[in-house]
Amino acid sequence: MKRDTPFTLVLGGGGMKGLAHVGVLQALLERGHRPTRIIGSSVGALVGAAWAGGMGIAKLREIALGLKRKDVFAVAHADMAFKRMRSPALFRREPLEHLIARTVGDLTFTQLDPPVVINTVDLNSGMQVFWGLPGLDDIRVADAVFASCALPGYFPPHEIGGRFYVDGAVVSNVPYEAARAMGPELIVAVDVSASSVLTADAQDEGFAGVFARATEILMTTLLEQRVRTWTTPPVYYIQPRVEHVTMFSFDHLREEVEEGYRATSAALDRGTDWPEPGDVGIHPKRRVMVRVERDRCIGCGSCLVHGPQGLFVLDADRKAVVTQPDQEWSPMDGGYIRHCPTYAIIARPADQKREMMKSG
């Protein structure tokens, strides 16, 4: 990406994994890439608004690395004791409100530079509301950030103007589609969600752990569905490798920040991967060869359900066959592989496949 290329930076949600966004911003700014605007969900909204509100990267790093569990999560014992099933959330709102006050203060949207758009959902209507867009910029930034961080079940819905809002991730965790309302420029989207990672023993982590894992699966599935039909503006996708960290872990704070920096620096180093003027879709793109291990295939048809229409067919022996093995993938393609119950679908980089054929 050329230094003067205008771009919208989209920072997705993901609990504590979202501290990787601090490293993302650091890497971009060190290379001279300043976003034209920021769109954020949850912790992405918090980090983006804090920086756009004037907090330097050094201070953001200091706060991120010094966070303790009590700074964000305090169990709402009184609500659960007296309200029981009618308790609004597992955690109290006060620690999160204090953290947002430390980082965002009483700023208004007009004071942010660059402009920031914050992703929320009206709990009762289901309407996705992007605070900071024209006509939706007359509230405190702190209120929009809290609403965007209010993951249902964990934090109580936040009232704004008599309506109640929750985390926009319930509709779109990496809300790059909002950029369409602001122009045709390049979108740089940062996803710190679980992706397709295989976890271990999530069933033993209690209500909070099970619900968090289910939420990650939902967010990834919704995202995969959205990117299938995306065309313009072009999106460059960055995925810091923090999927092994749980949403509420405080044991990897430095690792998360550094991984955001590493992943972004690596992306900027791969100049030929970035979209050119006129390009469409999700980038970077790569060619892969998809095949089915016939001995493993049990003919369940899951690949027909989850794969692109026509990519798989079942032959006379009810074994899956790939109709077009040579595929061009974006970072969000290939999700159907993890839905195969016998792990019979395999994808390899096309260049690697060709080299194996030559050596054979």
C-alpha positions in Angstrom: 0.0 0.0 0.0 1.4 3.4 -1.0 1.9 5.9 1.8 -0.6 8.3 0.4 -3.4 5.7 -0.3 -6.6 6.8 1.5 -8.2 3.9 3.4 -10.8 3.2 6.0 -9.6 1.1 9.0 -12.1 -1.4 10.4 -11.3 -2.8 13.9 -13.4 -5.8 14.8 -14.4 -7.1 18.2 -13.1 -10.1 20.1 -12.9 -9.3 23.8 -9.3 -9.0 25.2 -7.9 -10.2 21.9 -8.9 -6.8 20.5 -5.9 -5.3 22.3 -4.0 -6.4 19.1 -5.5 -3.3 17.5 -3.1 -1.2 19.5 -0.2 -2.9 17.7 -2.1 -2.6 14.4 -2.3 1.1 14.7 1.3 1.4 15.8 2.5 -0.5 12.7 0.4 1.6 10.4 1.5 4.9 11.8 5.1 4.0 11.9 5.0 3.3 8.1 3.2 6.6 7.5 -0.3 5.1 6.9 -2.9 7.2 8.7 -6.5 6.1 8.2 -9.0 8.5 6.7 -11.6 7.1 9.2 -12.1 4.3 11.6 -15.1 1.9 12.0 -15.1 -0.1 15.2 -16.9 -2.9 17.0 -16.6 -3.5 20.8 -12.9 -3.2 21.8 -12.1 -2.1 18.3 -14.4 0.9 18.9 -12.7 1.6 22.2 -9.1 1.5 20.8 -10.1 3.4 17.7 -11.9 6.2 19.6 -9.2 6.5 22.2 -6.5 7.1 19.5 -8.7 9.4 17.4 -9.5 11.3 20.5 -5.9 12.2 21.0 -4.4 9.4 23.1 -1.0 8.5 21.8 0.1 4.9 20.9 2.6 4.8 23.8 -0.1 5.6 26.3 -2.5 3.1 24.7 0.1 0.4 25.0 0.7 1.3 28.6 -3.0 1.0 29.5 -3.4 -2.2 27.4 -0.4 -4.0 29.0 -1.4 -2.9 32.5 -5.0 -4.1 32.4 -6.2 -6.4 35.2 -9.4 -8.4 35.3 -10.9 -6.1 37.9 -10.5 -3.2 35.4 -13.0 -4.7 33.1 -14.9 -7.6 34.7 -16.6 -7.6 38.1 -19.3 -10.2 38.7 -22.7 -8.6 39.4 -23.3 -10.6 42.6 -26.1 -8.4 43.9 -28.1 -8.5 40.7 -27.7 -12.3 40.4 -28.6 -12.8 44.1 -31.8 -10.6 44.1 -32.9 -10.6 40.4 -31.8 -14.1 39.7 -32.8 -15.0 36.1 -33.8 -11.3 35.5 -30.3 -10.1 36.2 -29.4 -7.9 33.2 -25.8 -9.3 32.9 -23.1 -11.4 34.4 -20.8 -8.4 34.9 -21.3 -5.0 36.5 -21.1 -2.0 34.2 -19.0 0.2 36.5 -15.5 -1.1 35.7 -16.0 -0.9 32.0 -17.5 2.6 32.3 -14.4 3.7 34.3 -12.0 2.2 31.6 -13.9 4.0 28.9 -13.8 7.2 30.9 -10.0 6.8 31.2 -9.5 6.4 27.5 -12.3 8.3 25.8 -13.5 10.8 28.4 -16.4 13.1 27.5 -15.4 13.5 23.8 -18.0 14.1 21.2 -17.8 12.7 17.7 -16.9 16.1 16.2 -13.8 16.1 18.3 -12.4 12.9 16.9 -9.7 13.0 14.2 -9.9 11.0 12.1 -13.7 10.5 12.3 -14.8 7.3 14.0 -18.0 5.2 13.4 -19.2 2.8 16.1 -21.2 -0.3 15.5 -24.1 -1.1 17.8 -27.5 -2.8 17.6 -30.8 -1.7 19.0 -31.8 -4.6 21.3 -35.5 -4.3 20.9 -35.8 -3.5 17.1 -32.7 -5.4 15.9 -31.6 -2.3 14.0 -27.9 -2.0 13.4 -27.0 1.6 14.3 -23.6 3.2 13.3 -23.0 6.1 15.7 -20.8 8.8 14.2 -22.5 8.7 10.7 -24.1 12.0 9.7 -27.2 12.5 11.9 -26.0 10.0 14.4 -23.1 12.0 15.8 -24.8 14.1 18.6 -24.1 11.8 21.5 -21.1 11.2 23.7 -18.5 8.9 22.2 -18.3 7.1 25.6 -22.0 6.1 25.4 -21.6 4.6 21.9 -18.4 2.8 22.9 -20.1 1.2 26.0 -23.0 0.1 23.9 -20.6 -1.4 21.4 -18.9 -3.3 24.2 -22.1 -4.5 25.7 -22.0 -8.1 24.6 -25.4 -9.6 25.6 -25.3 -11.6 28.7 -22.0 -10.2 29.8 -22.7 -6.5 30.1 -26.1 -4.8 30.4 -27.6 -3.0 27.4 -26.7 0.7 27.3 -29.4 3.3 27.2 -29.0 6.1 24.6 -31.9 8.5 24.0 -34.5 6.2 25.6 -33.5 3.1 23.6 -31.2 0.2 24.6 -28.2 -0.8 22.6 -25.8 -3.8 22.6 -22.7 -4.9 20.8 -22.9 -4.6 17.1 -21.1 -7.9 16.8 -24.4 -9.7 17.1 -25.0 -8.6 13.5 -21.5 -7.9 12.2 -18.3 -8.3 14.2 -16.0 -6.8 11.5 -18.4 -4.1 10.1 -16.6 -3.1 6.9 -19.9 -2.8 5.1 -20.5 0.5 6.9 -17.6 2.0 4.8 -20.0 1.9 1.8 -21.8 4.9 3.3 -18.6 6.9 3.3 -17.0 6.5 0.0 -15.2 4.1 -2.4 -11.8 4.0 -0.8 -9.8 0.9 0.2 -10.9 -0.8 3.4 -8.3 -2.4 5.7 -10.2 -4.7 8.0 -8.7 -6.3 11.1 -10.3 -9.5 12.4 -9.3 -10.8 15.9 -12.1 -13.3 16.2 -11.7 -17.0 16.7 -11.6 -17.8 13.0 -11.7 -21.5 12.4 -9.5 -22.5 15.3 -10.2 -25.8 17.0 -10.5 -25.4 20.8 -10.1 -27.9 23.5 -12.4 -28.5 26.5 -14.6 -25.5 25.9 -17.4 -27.5 27.5 -15.6 -27.4 30.8 -15.3 -23.6 31.1 -18.7 -23.0 32.6 -21.5 -20.8 31.4 -19.2 -17.8 30.5 -16.7 -20.0 28.5 -19.4 -21.9 26.7 -21.3 -18.8 25.7 -18.2 -17.0 24.6 -17.2 -19.9 22.4 -20.7 -20.1 20.9 -20.6 -16.3 20.3 -17.2 -16.7 18.4 -18.7 -19.4 16.2 -21.7 -17.3 15.4 -19.6 -14.2 14.6 -17.3 -16.2 12.3 -20.3 -17.8 10.5 -22.0 -14.5 9.9 -18.8 -13.0 8.6 -18.2 -15.8 6.2 -21.7 -15.4 4.8 -21.2 -11.7 4.3 -17.9 -11.9 2.4 -19.2 -14.3 -0.2 -21.0 -11.6 -2.1 -18.7 -8.7 -1.4 -17.4 -6.7 -4.3 -16.5 -3.0 -3.7 -14.8 -1.2 -2.2 -11.9 -3.7 -2.1 -11.0 -5.0 1.4 -7.6 -6.0 2.6 -8.0 -8.5 5.4 -5.5 -8.7 8.4 -5.9 -11.5 10.9 -3.5 -11.3 13.9 -2.9 -14.8 15.1 -4.6 -14.5 18.5 -7.4 -17.1 18.0 -5.8 -19.3 20.6 -6.5 -16.7 23.3 -9.9 -16.8 24.9 -12.1 -13.7 24.9 -11.7 -13.0 28.6 -8.0 -14.0 29.1 -5.6 -11.5 30.7 -2.6 -13.8 30.4 -1.5 -12.7 26.9 -1.8 -9.0 26.8 1.7 -8.2 25.5 1.5 -11.1 23.1 -1.7 -9.7 21.6 -0.4 -6.2 21.1 2.8 -7.5 19.6 1.0 -9.9 17.3 -1.2 -7.0 16.0 2.0 -5.1 15.2 3.7 -8.2 13.6 0.7 -9.1 11.4 0.2 -5.6 10.2 3.9 -5.1 9.5 4.0 -8.4 7.6 1.0 -7.3 5.5 2.6 -4.0 4.6 5.8 -5.8 3.6 3.8 -7.8 1.0 3.2 -5.0 -1.4 2.1 -7.2 -4.3 -0.8 -8.6 -2.2 -2.6 -5.3 -2.0 -5.5 -4.5 -4.3 -4.9 -2.3 -7.3 -7.3 0.4 -8.5 -10.3 -1.3 -10.0 -9.9 -4.5 -8.0 -12.9 -6.0 -6.2 -13.5 -8.5 -3.4 -11.5 -9.5 -0.3 -7.7 -9.5 -0.4 -5.0 -10.9 -0.3 -5.9 -13.6 -2.7 -4.1 -16.8 -3.3 -4.5 -19.8 -5.5 -5.1 -23.2 -3.8 -5.8 -26.7 -5.0 -8.7 -28.4 -3.2 -9.1 -32.2 -3.1 -11.1 -34.8 -1.3 -9.4 -37.8 0.4 -11.7 -40.4 -1.0 -11.0 -43.0 1.7 -12.1 -40.6 4.4 -15.3 -39.4 2.6 -18.5 -40.9 4.1 -20.9 -39.2 1.6 -22.7 -37.2 4.2 -23.1 -34.2 1.8 -21.9 -31.6 4.3 -19.6 -30.1 1.6 -22.6 -29.5 -0.6 -24.3 -27.6 2.2 -21.4 -25.4 3.3 -19.4 -25.1 0.1 -20.0 -22.8 -2.9 -22.8 -24.0 -5.1 -21.5 -26.5 -7.6 -18.0 -26.9 -6.2 -18.7 -30.4 -4.9 -20.8 -33.2 -6.3 -21.4 -36.8 -5.1 -20.5 -39.5 -7.6 -22.1 -42.9 -8.2 -20.4 -44.3 -5.0 -21.7 -41.3 -3.0 -18.2 -39.9 -2.6 -17.5 -36.2 -2.8 -15.7 -34.9 -5.9 -14.3 -31.4 -6.5 -15.5 -30.0 -9.8 -13.0 -27.1 -9.9 -9.9 -28.0 -7.8 -8.0 -24.9 -8.7 -9.5 -22.1 -6.6 -8.6 -18.5 -5.8 -9.2 -17.8 -2.1 -9.4 -14.8 0.0 -8.6 -15.1 3.8 -12.3 -15.9 4.5 -12.7 -18.6 1.9 -12.5 -22.4 2.6 -14.7 -22.4 5.7 -16.4 -25.5 4.4 -13.3 -27.5 5.2 -13.8 -27.4 8.9 -17.4 -28.6 8.5 -16.4 -31.9 7.0 -16.9 -34.4 9.9 -14.1 -36.7 8.7 -11.6 -34.0 7.6 -11.7 -35.4 4.1 -11.3 -32.0 2.3 -7.8 -30.7 1.9 -6.5 -27.5 0.4 -2.9 -26.8 -0.5 -1.3 -23.7 -2.0 -1.3 -24.2 -5.8 2.4 -23.5 -6.1 3.1 -26.2 -3.5 0.9 -28.7 -5.4 2.7 -28.0 -8.6 6.1 -28.5 -7.0 5.0 -31.8 -5.5 3.8 -33.0 -8.9 7.2 -32.0 -10.5 9.2 -33.8 -7.9 7.0 -36.9 -8.2 
